[in-house]
Amino acid sequence: MAVDAYRRSLKTRDRAEAVTKAHTLIADYQRQFAALRDQHRPQFTRLTPKLMAYLLDQIKHTLLQGDDVMRPLGEVSYVGVYSGEVRSTSDTLNNAERLQVLSRELRVLQAQGDFELTVNLLDWLLSRIGLPPANWQLHPSYLSQAGRAMAATFQAVADRASGDLIDTPPAPPLYAPEAVTESPQTPKAPAKTLRDAVPHWKRLTNAKDNAIQRMDRALDLWEDAVGALSLDQITREIGGEFVLYLLDDDREFGRKTAANHASNINALTNVAVKQGLMSANPLDLKFTIDDSAKRVPWTREELVKLHAQPVRGEQPTEADPADADLLISMLLWSGARISEIAGLRVQDVEERDGILAAYIRRATTKNDQSVRWLPIASALREKVQAHCDRRKDDGSTALFPSFHRRAGTSAGDMAGRWFRLHREALGLPSGHLNGSHKWRHTVRTKLAGEGLGEALLDAVTGHLATGGSAGRKSYTHADQFPLAKVLEAVERLAWPWPAPRTS
């Protein structure tokens, strides 16, 4: 089949867009195959009150019976608890004293919510009756009960060593599973997850590539936070766990972005309900977005720190200094999004009507209205051209290849991580309000001060018109402004950086 036929099947004539769409399809199929593989992996044991009662009785019996077996041999059971304190005093403590110290340690661990030893014992007991491990994090009350039972039983072992007459309880009756096992001829259908609702969501919303990417990102965060749960395992408490994960200080985004991710998951859950995949949406993912703090332009002092000297030396995230230096220079002279600049390819930079310009394509930007040709300011023209030539010589297709090193992470995200660490090194303010988006505020504010109209500002920065008259929103096509006119606006920035070369 002709190459054009393949592109036609992807509904595009553009080779780059065809490659992007093809890789998206490949990723979708890989996820489907991964889901099929997961169906044949052991599932977590489903915990029930009956099974939990059996495990609690078995904890008491097993620990005390183990002590019965070992005591005639002159040994004692430590149930895997060995502390630095006990080791350092082993020569001065007898068995009874050592067991009392260990018993106190177990009680402290249980009180602090450290259930690692408890989980190990519980999963071992499950394995003895032929069951896989349980997901104990989803059942904190059961885990607390088991932790108390384990601490209390080991206290009984310690009391025995001190002379108390404590009997070993009889073994509980053999556990009989409550669920009826289906015959091999009628295999159980795999449990559906939120990912099974994605195809329905795509059809119902007519989702575009950008929306699909955002949904994929939200699902990745969901599974990082709570796991690939089946739809019947999703509860209000699980939603609360996801919200806390999104708002954790370790996340590299603010509350507004967290709210967007939560909104995507909520929308997907509503689609699952509408399509009959689940009976109701139990999630409550709402939280307050504090918008009292606003993003403001860079101050003059901050701009001097960022641009008075070129980026040199070893960089965070293994970024190439030349890539990093040109990246922030282009942000300064364009007000573009960091994803738009970091995602540029060598072939995206070319002469158009005698003007060197960079093509901001749909795969790297926020919406269709942001697709545009961005003229390169005269102060950067030589620097950009030299960088393109260098990358061509290297055989690189990416203009900033050091931001394309990690599979599954976009160039924009990698560039954002580098800039966050670069800011810290320069002593600039931290937090998401002081990220790369400040260049957009800085550029737009400066050009507005030069008296440029809103439509021309949109043409430079790629903003979507959301206010003003119907004509402004519907009939003024900022992306169709003459390139020379947009270049005139960019030159009005007149930044003193990079400093002109002296001969």
PDB file of N, CA and C in Angstrom, residues 16 23 40 50 58 99 111 116 121 136 141 202 241 249 295 313 315 318 320 324 335 347 388 397 399 404 459 476:
ATOM      1  N   ALA A  16       4.472  14.282   9.972  1.00  0.00           N
ATOM      2  CA  ALA A  16       4.728  14.363  11.414  1.00  0.00           C
ATOM      3  C   ALA A  16       3.473  14.044  12.215  1.00  0.00           C
ATOM      4  N   HIS A  23       1.800   6.540  16.711  1.00  0.00           N
ATOM      5  CA  HIS A  23       2.357   6.170  18.018  1.00  0.00           C
ATOM      6  C   HIS A  23       1.276   6.170  19.102  1.00  0.00           C
ATOM      7  N   HIS A  40      -4.414 -12.547  33.639  1.00  0.00           N
ATOM      8  CA  HIS A  40      -3.893 -13.870  33.961  1.00  0.00           C
ATOM      9  C   HIS A  40      -2.927 -13.831  35.138  1.00  0.00           C
ATOM     10  N   LYS A  50     -15.687 -13.138  57.556  1.00  0.00           N
ATOM     11  CA  LYS A  50     -15.424 -14.529  57.910  1.00  0.00           C
ATOM     12  C   LYS A  50     -13.938 -14.850  57.769  1.00  0.00           C
ATOM     13  N   GLN A  58      -6.095 -17.468  63.799  1.00  0.00           N
ATOM     14  CA  GLN A  58      -4.879 -18.167  63.382  1.00  0.00           C
ATOM     15  C   GLN A  58      -3.631 -17.453  63.892  1.00  0.00           C
ATOM     16  N   LEU A  99      12.148 -10.772  75.434  1.00  0.00           N
ATOM     17  CA  LEU A  99      10.804 -10.873  74.882  1.00  0.00           C
ATOM     18  C   LEU A  99       9.932  -9.699  75.327  1.00  0.00           C
ATOM     19  N   ALA A 111       0.896   1.152  67.332  1.00  0.00           N
ATOM     20  CA  ALA A 111       0.332   2.463  67.668  1.00  0.00           C
ATOM     21  C   ALA A 111       0.735   3.524  66.644  1.00  0.00           C
ATOM     22  N   GLU A 116       4.092  -3.292  58.804  1.00  0.00           N
ATOM     23  CA  GLU A 116       4.859  -4.129  57.871  1.00  0.00           C
ATOM     24  C   GLU A 116       4.952  -5.569  58.371  1.00  0.00           C
ATOM     25  N   LEU A 121       3.015 -11.332  58.190  1.00  0.00           N
ATOM     26  CA  LEU A 121       2.422 -12.505  58.842  1.00  0.00           C
ATOM     27  C   LEU A 121       1.080 -12.863  58.211  1.00  0.00           C
ATOM     28  N   TRP A 136      -4.080  -4.853  51.647  1.00  0.00           N
ATOM     29  CA  TRP A 136      -4.444  -4.428  52.998  1.00  0.00           C
ATOM     30  C   TRP A 136      -4.654  -2.928  53.104  1.00  0.00           C
ATOM     31  N   SER A 141      -9.131  -0.881  58.704  1.00  0.00           N
ATOM     32  CA  SER A 141      -9.694  -1.366  59.972  1.00  0.00           C
ATOM     33  C   SER A 141      -9.291  -2.814  60.225  1.00  0.00           C
ATOM     34  N   LYS A 202     -14.575   8.900  24.608  1.00  0.00           N
ATOM     35  CA  LYS A 202     -14.108   9.478  23.340  1.00  0.00           C
ATOM     36  C   LYS A 202     -15.277   9.692  22.389  1.00  0.00           C
ATOM     37  N   GLU A 241      -8.483   9.429  48.860  1.00  0.00           N
ATOM     38  CA  GLU A 241      -7.065   9.089  48.757  1.00  0.00           C
ATOM     39  C   GLU A 241      -6.445   9.717  47.510  1.00  0.00           C
ATOM     40  N   ASP A 249       2.562  17.750  48.419  1.00  0.00           N
ATOM     41  CA  ASP A 249       3.593  18.727  48.069  1.00  0.00           C
ATOM     42  C   ASP A 249       4.608  18.169  47.075  1.00  0.00           C
ATOM     43  N   ARG A 295      -0.340  34.707  39.382  1.00  0.00           N
ATOM     44  CA  ARG A 295       0.949  34.729  38.698  1.00  0.00           C
ATOM     45  C   ARG A 295       1.193  36.132  38.156  1.00  0.00           C
ATOM     46  N   GLY A 313      27.650  24.992  31.941  1.00  0.00           N
ATOM     47  CA  GLY A 313      28.016  23.960  32.908  1.00  0.00           C
ATOM     48  C   GLY A 313      27.020  22.825  33.001  1.00  0.00           C
ATOM     49  N   GLN A 315      24.028  20.601  34.006  1.00  0.00           N
ATOM     50  CA  GLN A 315      22.658  21.028  34.267  1.00  0.00           C
ATOM     51  C   GLN A 315      21.829  19.917  34.912  1.00  0.00           C
ATOM     52  N   GLU A 318      20.247  16.341  33.322  1.00  0.00           N
ATOM     53  CA  GLU A 318      21.170  16.075  32.206  1.00  0.00           C
ATOM     54  C   GLU A 318      20.824  16.891  30.966  1.00  0.00           C
ATOM     55  N   ASP A 320      21.210  19.597  28.093  1.00  0.00           N
ATOM     56  CA  ASP A 320      22.325  20.223  27.383  1.00  0.00           C
ATOM     57  C   ASP A 320      22.264  21.727  27.669  1.00  0.00           C
ATOM     58  N   ALA A 324      19.149  24.363  27.002  1.00  0.00           N
ATOM     59  CA  ALA A 324      18.505  25.117  28.076  1.00  0.00           C
ATOM     60  C   ALA A 324      18.604  26.623  27.837  1.00  0.00           C
ATOM     61  N   GLY A 335       6.933  34.634  24.597  1.00  0.00           N
ATOM     62  CA  GLY A 335       5.802  34.388  25.487  1.00  0.00           C
ATOM     63  C   GLY A 335       5.097  33.090  25.164  1.00  0.00           C
ATOM     64  N   GLN A 347      13.028  20.613  11.683  1.00  0.00           N
ATOM     65  CA  GLN A 347      12.304  20.929  10.464  1.00  0.00           C
ATOM     66  C   GLN A 347      11.229  21.992  10.673  1.00  0.00           C
ATOM     67  N   CYS A 388      20.123  25.124  15.049  1.00  0.00           N
ATOM     68  CA  CYS A 388      19.522  24.201  14.068  1.00  0.00           C
ATOM     69  C   CYS A 388      20.599  23.475  13.277  1.00  0.00           C
ATOM     70  N   THR A 397      16.487  14.993  15.106  1.00  0.00           N
ATOM     71  CA  THR A 397      15.271  15.596  14.552  1.00  0.00           C
ATOM     72  C   THR A 397      14.696  16.632  15.507  1.00  0.00           C
ATOM     73  N   LEU A 399      14.841  19.815  18.058  1.00  0.00           N
ATOM     74  CA  LEU A 399      15.670  21.007  18.228  1.00  0.00           C
ATOM     75  C   LEU A 399      16.315  21.015  19.608  1.00  0.00           C
ATOM     76  N   HIS A 404      14.134  15.296  25.337  1.00  0.00           N
ATOM     77  CA  HIS A 404      13.362  14.186  24.759  1.00  0.00           C
ATOM     78  C   HIS A 404      13.935  12.843  25.188  1.00  0.00           C
ATOM     79  N   ALA A 459      -1.880  36.680  18.567  1.00  0.00           N
ATOM     80  CA  ALA A 459      -1.100  36.111  17.459  1.00  0.00           C
ATOM     81  C   ALA A 459       0.320  35.790  17.900  1.00  0.00           C
ATOM     82  N   THR A 476     -12.096  37.141  13.948  1.00  0.00           N
ATOM     83  CA  THR A 476     -10.721  37.613  13.894  1.00  0.00           C
ATOM     84  C   THR A 476      -9.799  36.417  14.080  1.00  0.00           C
TER      85      THR A 476
END
